[in-house]
Amino acid sequence: MDVHVQKYGGTSLADDKRLREVATRVIERKEQGKSMLVVVSAMNHTTEDLIARARRIHSHPSPRELDMLLSTGEQMSVSLLAMAVESLGYEVISLTGGMSGIHTDNRHKQARIIRIDAARILRELEQGRIVLVAGFQGITPDGDITTLGRGGSDTTAVALAAAVGAAWCEVYTDVDGVYTGDPNIIPEAQLLRAVTYDEMLELSRLGAGVLSTRSVELAKEHGVKLHVRSAFSAQPGTKVMEVEAMEEVLVRGVTMDANIARISVAGVPDRPGIAFGLFKQLASEGVSVDMIIQNLNRAQVNDISFTVSKDDAGSAVQACWTFLESIGGHGMVLQKDDVAKVSIVGTGITNSTGVASTLFGTLYEAGINIEMISTSEIKISVIIDAGQADEALRKLHGAFSLDSVELS
Ligand code: ASP
Ligand code: MG
């Protein structure tokens, strides 16, 4: 069976008119001879409103009851969409996560899919029905409703596409796709026709959270190709797929994270076990650390610097002081908040030595000082002054010719 999977986000289902437009779009594909399997999110703001309402009743509702409540957002949109399709004279059925065979563990609010039994979905499709599934939810072995974490409808759509053997999952959202950079900062940013799964994971910030991380991981794992496109424009959108299927480029896009702080622990003894003790203390306080550097600048004394998210900065500083006390009170802790992480992302980075030198040269010419550097297979990141981040993004975007990417 040739199953066509689509997912619609909350803004495309926001009111009666849009619901009907989605119904029409689904029917058009059905008329082209496809078996239609469609996953929906809750309507715009519904999930936030339900969370706020729950909090007014109880400051810490139990995760199970929260999932009971939050899952109704998607049930509302899926049943209304079914009625819109029905009203146009087509056979349709809406299903909850549990009814569609999505079995999860029992970690409420963050459940993982453990198994999908697609028999019901396939049966309904075989009978010629359009099948609509409420995203973001599943069912535990005990029959309790779980949710899959924020943005979980994407995860549902990709998981179902894999389960029914669909090659593609089309994701309709309110942005045109993924860009080479944030168009709000870089006016020249271009819509990317295609990115790899790994690039998508790194670039996800550019797309305003356009896909949930988990959904991209699942798509990669099962080889489901994604096509992200706007429900409101005729733009071609962005395809997310494996690298062999795409033209190799060095750098696909530039990205920035300003929600970070740099913490420095200065003047610690230069001997085995210091880094271990420090990062053990940070881990035990639940701080997750991103970049790390150590400089050896004075006899027998080191400075260790690292970055954390701004939310973790307070606990990180606390953990550092605790550690310094434990080694006899040497050293001191400094926190710097006005830093940003600027990254260039692309699968070609790993094979090219020229990329790093272009990056450093461009920042040098702009008079931008680099405080820290880190590299991975598909990314080079630098920590710089937050006030210079926008300029760095624009300069790098130009230096890697992203203003004129070949749009095919
Ligand atoms: N409604 C859920 C959320 O807002 C799931 C989703 O939209 O994908 O996170
Ligand atoms: Mg979303």
Short mmCIF file of C-alpha atoms and ligand atoms in Angstrom, two decimals:
data_model
loop_
_atom_site.label_atom_id
_atom_site.label_comp_id
_atom_site.label_asym_id
_atom_site.label_seq_id
_atom_site.Cartn_x
_atom_site.Cartn_y
_atom_site.Cartn_z
CA MET A 1 0.00 0.00 0.00
CA ASP A 2 1.32 3.44 -0.93
CA VAL A 3 0.74 5.38 2.29
CA HIS A 4 1.21 9.12 2.24
CA VAL A 5 1.95 10.62 5.67
CA GLN A 6 1.33 14.25 6.53
CA LYS A 7 1.57 16.18 9.78
CA TYR A 8 -0.16 19.49 10.45
CA GLY A 9 0.97 21.88 13.16
CA GLY A 10 -1.23 23.93 15.46
CA THR A 11 -1.33 27.13 13.40
CA SER A 12 -2.61 25.31 10.33
CA LEU A 13 -5.57 24.07 12.40
CA ALA A 14 -6.17 27.31 14.30
CA ASP A 15 -9.73 28.05 13.21
CA ASP A 16 -12.66 26.61 11.23
CA LYS A 17 -11.50 28.08 7.95
CA ARG A 18 -8.02 26.61 8.27
CA LEU A 19 -9.38 23.23 9.35
CA ARG A 20 -11.40 23.13 6.15
CA GLU A 21 -8.35 24.11 4.10
CA VAL A 22 -6.40 21.24 5.64
CA ALA A 23 -9.30 18.87 4.95
CA THR A 24 -9.31 19.99 1.32
CA ARG A 25 -5.56 19.51 0.98
CA VAL A 26 -5.80 15.97 2.41
CA ILE A 27 -8.66 15.11 0.07
CA GLU A 28 -6.74 16.39 -2.95
CA ARG A 29 -3.97 13.90 -2.21
CA LYS A 30 -6.50 11.15 -1.58
CA GLU A 31 -7.99 11.87 -5.00
CA GLN A 32 -4.52 11.33 -6.50
CA GLY A 33 -4.83 7.73 -5.34
CA LYS A 34 -2.85 7.89 -2.10
CA SER A 35 -3.75 6.18 1.18
CA MET A 36 -3.77 9.15 3.54
CA LEU A 37 -2.41 8.97 7.09
CA VAL A 38 -2.48 12.38 8.78
CA VAL A 39 -1.12 13.37 12.20
CA VAL A 40 -2.25 16.56 13.91
CA SER A 41 -1.04 18.80 16.73
CA ALA A 42 -3.31 20.60 19.13
CA MET A 43 -4.60 23.92 17.85
CA ASN A 44 -2.50 27.00 18.39
CA HIS A 45 -1.77 27.73 22.08
CA THR A 46 -4.04 24.93 23.29
CA THR A 47 -1.26 23.01 25.02
CA GLU A 48 0.05 26.17 26.76
CA ASP A 49 -3.49 27.10 27.84
CA LEU A 50 -4.10 23.63 29.28
CA ILE A 51 -0.80 23.74 31.18
CA ALA A 52 -1.65 27.18 32.60
CA ARG A 53 -5.09 26.02 33.61
CA ALA A 54 -3.71 22.93 35.33
CA ARG A 55 -1.25 25.12 37.26
CA ARG A 56 -4.08 27.31 38.51
CA ILE A 57 -5.70 24.26 40.06
CA HIS A 58 -2.52 22.66 41.43
CA SER A 59 1.02 24.05 41.37
CA HIS A 60 2.49 20.57 40.81
CA PRO A 61 -0.10 18.34 39.20
CA SER A 62 0.92 14.71 38.87
CA PRO A 63 2.43 13.90 35.47
CA ARG A 64 -0.22 11.28 34.85
CA GLU A 65 -3.08 13.74 35.26
CA LEU A 66 -1.23 16.35 33.22
CA ASP A 67 -0.95 13.85 30.35
CA MET A 68 -4.68 13.06 30.65
CA LEU A 69 -5.34 16.75 30.19
CA LEU A 70 -2.73 17.65 27.55
CA SER A 71 -3.66 14.74 25.29
CA THR A 72 -7.14 16.25 24.90
CA GLY A 73 -5.69 19.14 22.86
CA GLU A 74 -4.81 16.79 20.01
CA GLN A 75 -8.07 14.85 20.43
CA MET A 76 -9.98 18.06 19.89
CA SER A 77 -8.20 18.94 16.67
CA VAL A 78 -8.22 15.40 15.29
CA SER A 79 -11.97 14.94 15.78
CA LEU A 80 -12.79 18.37 14.35
CA LEU A 81 -10.60 17.71 11.32
CA ALA A 82 -12.39 14.38 10.86
CA MET A 83 -15.72 16.22 10.85
CA ALA A 84 -14.36 18.70 8.29
CA VAL A 85 -13.38 15.79 6.02
CA GLU A 86 -16.73 14.07 6.64
CA SER A 87 -18.57 17.24 5.71
CA LEU A 88 -16.89 17.11 2.30
CA GLY A 89 -18.29 13.63 1.77
CA TYR A 90 -15.23 11.46 2.37
CA GLU A 91 -14.77 8.39 4.57
CA VAL A 92 -12.55 9.24 7.50
CA ILE A 93 -11.71 8.05 11.01
CA SER A 94 -9.90 9.81 13.84
CA LEU A 95 -7.79 7.81 16.30
CA THR A 96 -6.04 8.65 19.57
CA GLY A 97 -2.43 7.59 20.05
CA GLY A 98 -3.52 4.49 21.96
CA MET A 99 -6.12 3.53 19.33
CA SER A 100 -3.49 3.80 16.62
CA GLY A 101 -1.24 1.33 18.43
CA ILE A 102 1.44 3.66 19.80
CA HIS A 103 2.80 1.93 22.90
CA THR A 104 5.14 3.87 25.19
CA ASP A 105 6.98 3.45 28.46
CA ASN A 106 5.37 5.08 31.49
CA ARG A 107 7.54 8.18 31.78
CA HIS A 108 4.70 10.66 31.71
CA LYS A 109 5.30 13.98 29.89
CA GLN A 110 8.45 12.56 28.21
CA ALA A 111 7.38 9.08 27.18
CA ARG A 112 9.38 7.03 24.69
CA ILE A 113 7.67 4.95 22.03
CA ILE A 114 8.55 1.29 22.62
CA ARG A 115 6.43 -0.39 19.97
CA ILE A 116 3.91 0.48 17.29
CA ASP A 117 1.21 -1.94 16.29
CA ALA A 118 -0.06 -0.41 13.05
CA ALA A 119 -2.69 -3.11 12.37
CA ARG A 120 -5.67 -0.85 13.07
CA ILE A 121 -4.31 1.98 10.94
CA LEU A 122 -3.57 -0.38 8.05
CA ARG A 123 -7.02 -1.97 8.31
CA GLU A 124 -8.73 1.41 8.14
CA LEU A 125 -6.55 2.52 5.23
CA GLU A 126 -7.31 -0.69 3.36
CA GLN A 127 -11.01 0.07 3.68
CA GLY A 128 -10.33 3.31 1.87
CA ARG A 129 -10.69 5.61 4.86
CA ILE A 130 -8.60 8.68 5.46
CA VAL A 131 -6.93 8.02 8.84
CA LEU A 132 -6.32 10.95 11.19
CA VAL A 133 -4.19 10.42 14.31
CA ALA A 134 -3.91 12.64 17.38
CA GLY A 135 -0.19 13.39 17.70
CA PHE A 136 1.97 13.71 20.83
CA GLN A 137 0.50 10.75 22.71
CA GLY A 138 0.64 7.04 23.34
CA ILE A 139 -0.47 4.44 25.84
CA THR A 140 1.42 2.55 28.57
CA PRO A 141 1.25 -1.21 29.12
CA ASP A 142 -1.31 -0.42 31.86
CA GLY A 143 -3.45 1.53 29.43
CA ASP A 144 -2.64 4.99 30.77
CA ILE A 145 -2.29 7.91 28.36
CA THR A 146 1.21 9.39 28.01
CA THR A 147 2.58 12.35 26.06
CA LEU A 148 5.84 12.39 24.14
CA GLY A 149 7.33 15.73 25.19
CA ARG A 150 6.75 19.19 23.70
CA GLY A 151 6.61 19.13 19.93
CA GLY A 152 5.80 15.43 20.15
CA SER A 153 3.38 15.38 17.21
CA ASP A 154 6.36 15.44 14.87
CA THR A 155 7.63 12.36 16.66
CA THR A 156 4.27 10.63 16.21
CA ALA A 157 4.24 11.42 12.50
CA VAL A 158 7.76 10.11 11.86
CA ALA A 159 7.23 7.00 14.00
CA LEU A 160 4.01 6.16 12.14
CA ALA A 161 5.64 6.80 8.77
CA ALA A 162 8.34 4.29 9.73
CA ALA A 163 5.76 1.81 11.03
CA VAL A 164 3.71 1.79 7.82
CA GLY A 165 6.80 1.81 5.60
CA ALA A 166 6.26 5.27 4.10
CA ALA A 167 9.34 6.74 2.44
CA TRP A 168 8.35 10.33 3.17
CA CYS A 169 6.73 12.30 5.95
CA GLU A 170 5.43 15.70 4.95
CA VAL A 171 5.40 18.22 7.82
CA TYR A 172 3.19 21.29 7.37
CA THR A 173 4.12 24.20 9.59
CA ASP A 174 3.91 28.00 9.69
CA VAL A 175 7.43 28.74 8.41
CA ASP A 176 8.65 28.19 4.85
CA GLY A 177 11.33 25.74 5.89
CA VAL A 178 14.92 25.82 7.13
CA TYR A 179 17.15 28.77 6.25
CA THR A 180 20.92 29.25 5.92
CA GLY A 181 20.69 31.63 8.88
CA ASP A 182 18.14 33.50 10.95
CA PRO A 183 16.39 35.82 8.45
CA ASN A 184 15.73 38.29 11.28
CA ILE A 185 19.48 38.83 11.64
CA ILE A 186 20.70 38.00 8.13
CA PRO A 187 18.48 39.55 5.47
CA GLU A 188 20.31 37.53 2.79
CA ALA A 189 19.44 34.19 4.39
CA GLN A 190 18.21 31.67 1.85
CA LEU A 191 15.66 28.92 2.16
CA LEU A 192 17.46 25.58 1.96
CA ARG A 193 15.95 23.03 -0.40
CA ALA A 194 17.63 20.15 1.42
CA VAL A 195 19.64 19.39 4.57
CA THR A 196 20.96 16.17 6.07
CA TYR A 197 19.56 14.75 9.31
CA ASP A 198 22.69 15.76 11.22
CA GLU A 199 22.64 19.26 9.82
CA MET A 200 18.98 19.55 10.71
CA LEU A 201 19.72 18.59 14.30
CA GLU A 202 22.35 21.34 14.48
CA LEU A 203 20.36 23.92 12.57
CA SER A 204 17.10 23.28 14.37
CA ARG A 205 17.32 26.64 16.10
CA LEU A 206 17.23 28.42 12.75
CA GLY A 207 13.88 26.93 11.91
CA ALA A 208 12.26 28.31 15.05
CA GLY A 209 11.98 24.80 16.46
CA VAL A 210 10.46 23.64 13.24
CA LEU A 211 10.93 19.93 14.01
CA SER A 212 11.28 18.20 17.36
CA THR A 213 14.78 16.82 17.90
CA ARG A 214 13.42 13.37 18.63
CA SER A 215 11.53 13.27 15.33
CA VAL A 216 14.72 14.02 13.37
CA GLU A 217 16.61 11.33 15.30
CA LEU A 218 13.86 8.82 14.54
CA ALA A 219 13.74 9.82 10.89
CA LYS A 220 17.48 9.30 10.61
CA GLU A 221 17.29 5.94 12.38
CA HIS A 222 14.52 4.63 10.11
CA GLY A 223 15.51 6.42 6.91
CA VAL A 224 12.24 8.35 6.69
CA LYS A 225 12.71 11.42 4.49
CA LEU A 226 11.11 14.60 5.81
CA HIS A 227 9.66 17.42 3.79
CA VAL A 228 9.06 20.54 5.88
CA ARG A 229 6.80 23.07 4.21
CA SER A 230 4.49 25.91 4.95
CA ALA A 231 0.76 25.30 5.15
CA PHE A 232 0.28 28.92 4.07
CA SER A 233 2.59 29.49 1.13
CA ALA A 234 3.57 27.79 -2.09
CA GLN A 235 7.27 27.76 -1.14
CA PRO A 236 9.02 24.49 -1.99
CA GLY A 237 10.05 23.86 1.62
CA THR A 238 13.08 21.94 2.91
CA LYS A 239 13.79 18.24 2.52
CA VAL A 240 15.64 16.44 5.29
CA MET A 241 17.42 13.30 4.11
CA GLU A 242 20.63 11.30 4.05
CA VAL A 243 23.75 12.90 2.69
CA GLU A 244 24.29 10.59 -0.33
CA ALA A 245 21.12 11.90 -1.86
CA MET A 246 22.37 15.48 -1.75
CA GLU A 247 24.89 17.76 -3.28
CA GLU A 248 27.89 18.11 -0.94
CA VAL A 249 28.50 21.57 0.40
CA LEU A 250 31.09 22.70 2.89
CA VAL A 251 28.87 24.87 5.02
CA ARG A 252 25.09 24.67 5.01
CA GLY A 253 24.23 27.41 7.49
CA VAL A 254 25.24 29.58 10.42
CA THR A 255 23.61 29.58 13.82
CA MET A 256 23.82 31.36 17.14
CA ASP A 257 23.04 30.58 20.75
CA ALA A 258 23.05 33.58 23.08
CA ASN A 259 21.48 31.72 25.98
CA ILE A 260 24.84 30.73 27.41
CA ALA A 261 27.25 31.87 30.10
CA ARG A 262 30.98 31.34 30.39
CA ILE A 263 32.26 30.21 33.77
CA SER A 264 35.97 30.33 34.58
CA VAL A 265 37.66 28.65 37.48
CA ALA A 266 40.99 30.41 37.77
CA GLY A 267 44.10 29.42 39.64
CA VAL A 268 43.50 25.75 40.35
CA PRO A 269 46.47 23.47 41.00
CA ASP A 270 47.96 21.70 37.96
CA ARG A 271 47.70 18.06 39.05
CA PRO A 272 45.75 14.92 38.15
CA GLY A 273 42.18 14.79 39.38
CA ILE A 274 41.36 18.51 39.37
CA ALA A 275 39.24 18.49 36.20
CA PHE A 276 37.67 15.23 37.32
CA GLY A 277 36.70 16.65 40.71
CA LEU A 278 35.33 19.88 39.23
CA PHE A 279 33.17 18.26 36.58
CA LYS A 280 32.01 15.55 38.96
CA GLN A 281 30.75 18.29 41.27
CA LEU A 282 29.00 20.03 38.33
CA ALA A 283 27.41 16.76 37.24
CA SER A 284 26.18 16.01 40.72
CA GLU A 285 24.38 19.37 40.75
CA GLY A 286 22.75 18.51 37.43
CA VAL A 287 24.64 21.13 35.40
CA SER A 288 25.27 20.17 31.81
CA VAL A 289 28.46 21.60 30.38
CA ASP A 290 29.05 22.39 26.72
CA MET A 291 32.50 23.67 25.70
CA ILE A 292 35.55 23.29 27.94
CA ILE A 293 39.04 24.75 27.73
CA GLN A 294 41.99 24.63 30.06
CA ASN A 295 44.91 27.04 29.86
CA LEU A 296 48.22 26.43 31.44
CA ASN A 297 49.49 29.90 32.00
CA ARG A 298 51.48 30.01 35.22
CA ALA A 299 53.76 27.60 36.99
CA GLN A 300 51.70 24.75 38.35
CA VAL A 301 48.44 26.68 38.07
CA ASN A 302 45.59 26.19 35.58
CA ASP A 303 42.50 28.07 34.51
CA ILE A 304 39.53 25.98 33.43
CA SER A 305 36.68 27.65 31.53
CA PHE A 306 33.45 26.16 30.27
CA THR A 307 30.07 27.21 28.99
CA VAL A 308 26.63 26.32 30.33
CA SER A 309 23.13 27.49 29.49
CA LYS A 310 22.20 30.72 31.28
CA ASP A 311 19.61 28.84 33.35
CA ASP A 312 22.36 26.66 34.77
CA ALA A 313 24.87 29.47 35.44
CA GLY A 314 23.86 30.02 39.08
CA SER A 315 24.16 26.37 40.06
CA ALA A 316 27.38 26.06 38.06
CA VAL A 317 29.05 28.89 39.99
CA GLN A 318 27.84 27.38 43.24
CA ALA A 319 29.24 23.98 42.29
CA CYS A 320 32.61 25.55 41.40
CA TRP A 321 32.91 27.27 44.77
CA THR A 322 31.99 24.04 46.54
CA PHE A 323 34.73 22.30 44.58
CA LEU A 324 37.31 25.01 45.36
CA GLU A 325 36.53 24.71 49.07
CA SER A 326 37.01 20.95 48.86
CA ILE A 327 40.56 21.43 47.54
CA GLY A 328 41.56 23.91 50.21
CA GLY A 329 40.17 27.20 48.97
CA HIS A 330 42.63 28.04 46.18
CA GLY A 331 41.41 29.83 43.09
CA MET A 332 38.38 31.79 42.15
CA VAL A 333 35.23 31.64 40.04
CA LEU A 334 34.20 34.16 37.38
CA GLN A 335 30.97 34.30 35.43
CA LYS A 336 30.49 36.11 32.12
CA ASP A 337 26.99 36.38 30.69
CA ASP A 338 27.41 38.55 27.61
CA VAL A 339 28.83 35.81 25.42
CA ALA A 340 27.33 33.98 22.46
CA LYS A 341 28.10 30.77 20.65
CA VAL A 342 28.28 31.18 16.88
CA SER A 343 28.51 28.03 14.79
CA ILE A 344 28.91 27.08 11.17
CA VAL A 345 27.24 23.80 10.24
CA GLY A 346 27.76 21.52 7.27
CA THR A 347 28.62 17.93 6.45
CA GLY A 348 31.60 19.09 4.39
CA ILE A 349 33.39 20.67 7.35
CA THR A 350 35.05 17.47 8.45
CA ASN A 351 36.93 17.04 5.15
CA SER A 352 38.14 20.57 4.71
CA THR A 353 40.95 22.41 6.45
CA GLY A 354 40.10 25.65 4.67
CA VAL A 355 36.83 26.06 6.53
CA ALA A 356 38.37 26.73 9.92
CA SER A 357 40.83 29.26 8.50
CA THR A 358 38.07 31.10 6.63
CA LEU A 359 36.08 31.22 9.85
CA PHE A 360 38.96 32.59 11.92
CA GLY A 361 40.09 34.97 9.16
CA THR A 362 36.60 36.42 8.80
CA LEU A 363 36.28 37.09 12.51
CA TYR A 364 39.79 38.55 12.62
CA GLU A 365 39.00 40.99 9.79
CA ALA A 366 35.89 42.07 11.67
CA GLY A 367 37.97 42.65 14.81
CA ILE A 368 36.08 39.97 16.73
CA ASN A 369 37.97 38.15 19.46
CA ILE A 370 37.45 34.40 19.86
CA GLU A 371 37.28 33.25 23.47
CA MET A 372 36.77 29.53 22.94
CA ILE A 373 36.65 27.13 20.00
CA SER A 374 35.18 23.68 19.59
CA THR A 375 34.79 21.43 16.60
CA SER A 376 32.78 18.35 15.73
CA GLU A 377 32.36 16.40 12.51
CA ILE A 378 29.81 18.76 11.09
CA LYS A 379 30.24 21.94 13.09
CA ILE A 380 32.75 24.53 14.26
CA SER A 381 31.64 26.73 17.16
CA VAL A 382 33.26 29.79 18.67
CA ILE A 383 32.43 31.73 21.79
CA ILE A 384 32.56 35.49 21.23
CA ASP A 385 31.24 38.67 22.77
CA ALA A 386 27.42 38.67 22.58
CA GLY A 387 27.39 42.23 21.22
CA GLN A 388 29.33 41.12 18.14
CA ALA A 389 27.34 37.97 17.41
CA ASP A 390 24.95 39.41 14.82
CA GLU A 391 27.82 40.96 12.91
CA ALA A 392 29.74 37.68 13.06
CA LEU A 393 26.74 35.80 11.66
CA ARG A 394 26.34 38.23 8.75
CA LYS A 395 30.05 38.22 7.93
CA LEU A 396 30.31 34.43 8.06
CA HIS A 397 27.15 34.02 6.01
CA GLY A 398 28.82 36.08 3.29
CA ALA A 399 32.26 34.50 3.66
CA PHE A 400 30.86 31.02 3.03
CA SER A 401 28.79 32.26 0.06
CA LEU A 402 25.53 31.34 1.73
CA ASP A 403 23.94 34.50 0.27
CA SER A 404 23.93 32.78 -3.06
CA VAL A 405 23.32 29.08 -2.37
CA GLU A 406 22.30 27.09 -5.39
CA LEU A 407 18.60 26.62 -4.81
CA SER A 408 18.10 23.27 -6.45
N1 ASP B 1 0.70 20.04 21.32
C1 ASP B 1 2.00 19.59 21.71
C2 ASP B 1 2.89 20.79 22.02
O1 ASP B 1 2.45 21.91 21.91
C3 ASP B 1 2.63 18.70 20.71
C4 ASP B 1 2.89 19.32 19.37
O2 ASP B 1 2.34 20.37 19.05
O3 ASP B 1 3.65 18.75 18.60
O4 ASP B 1 4.01 20.60 22.38
MG MG B 2 5.87 21.91 16.43
#
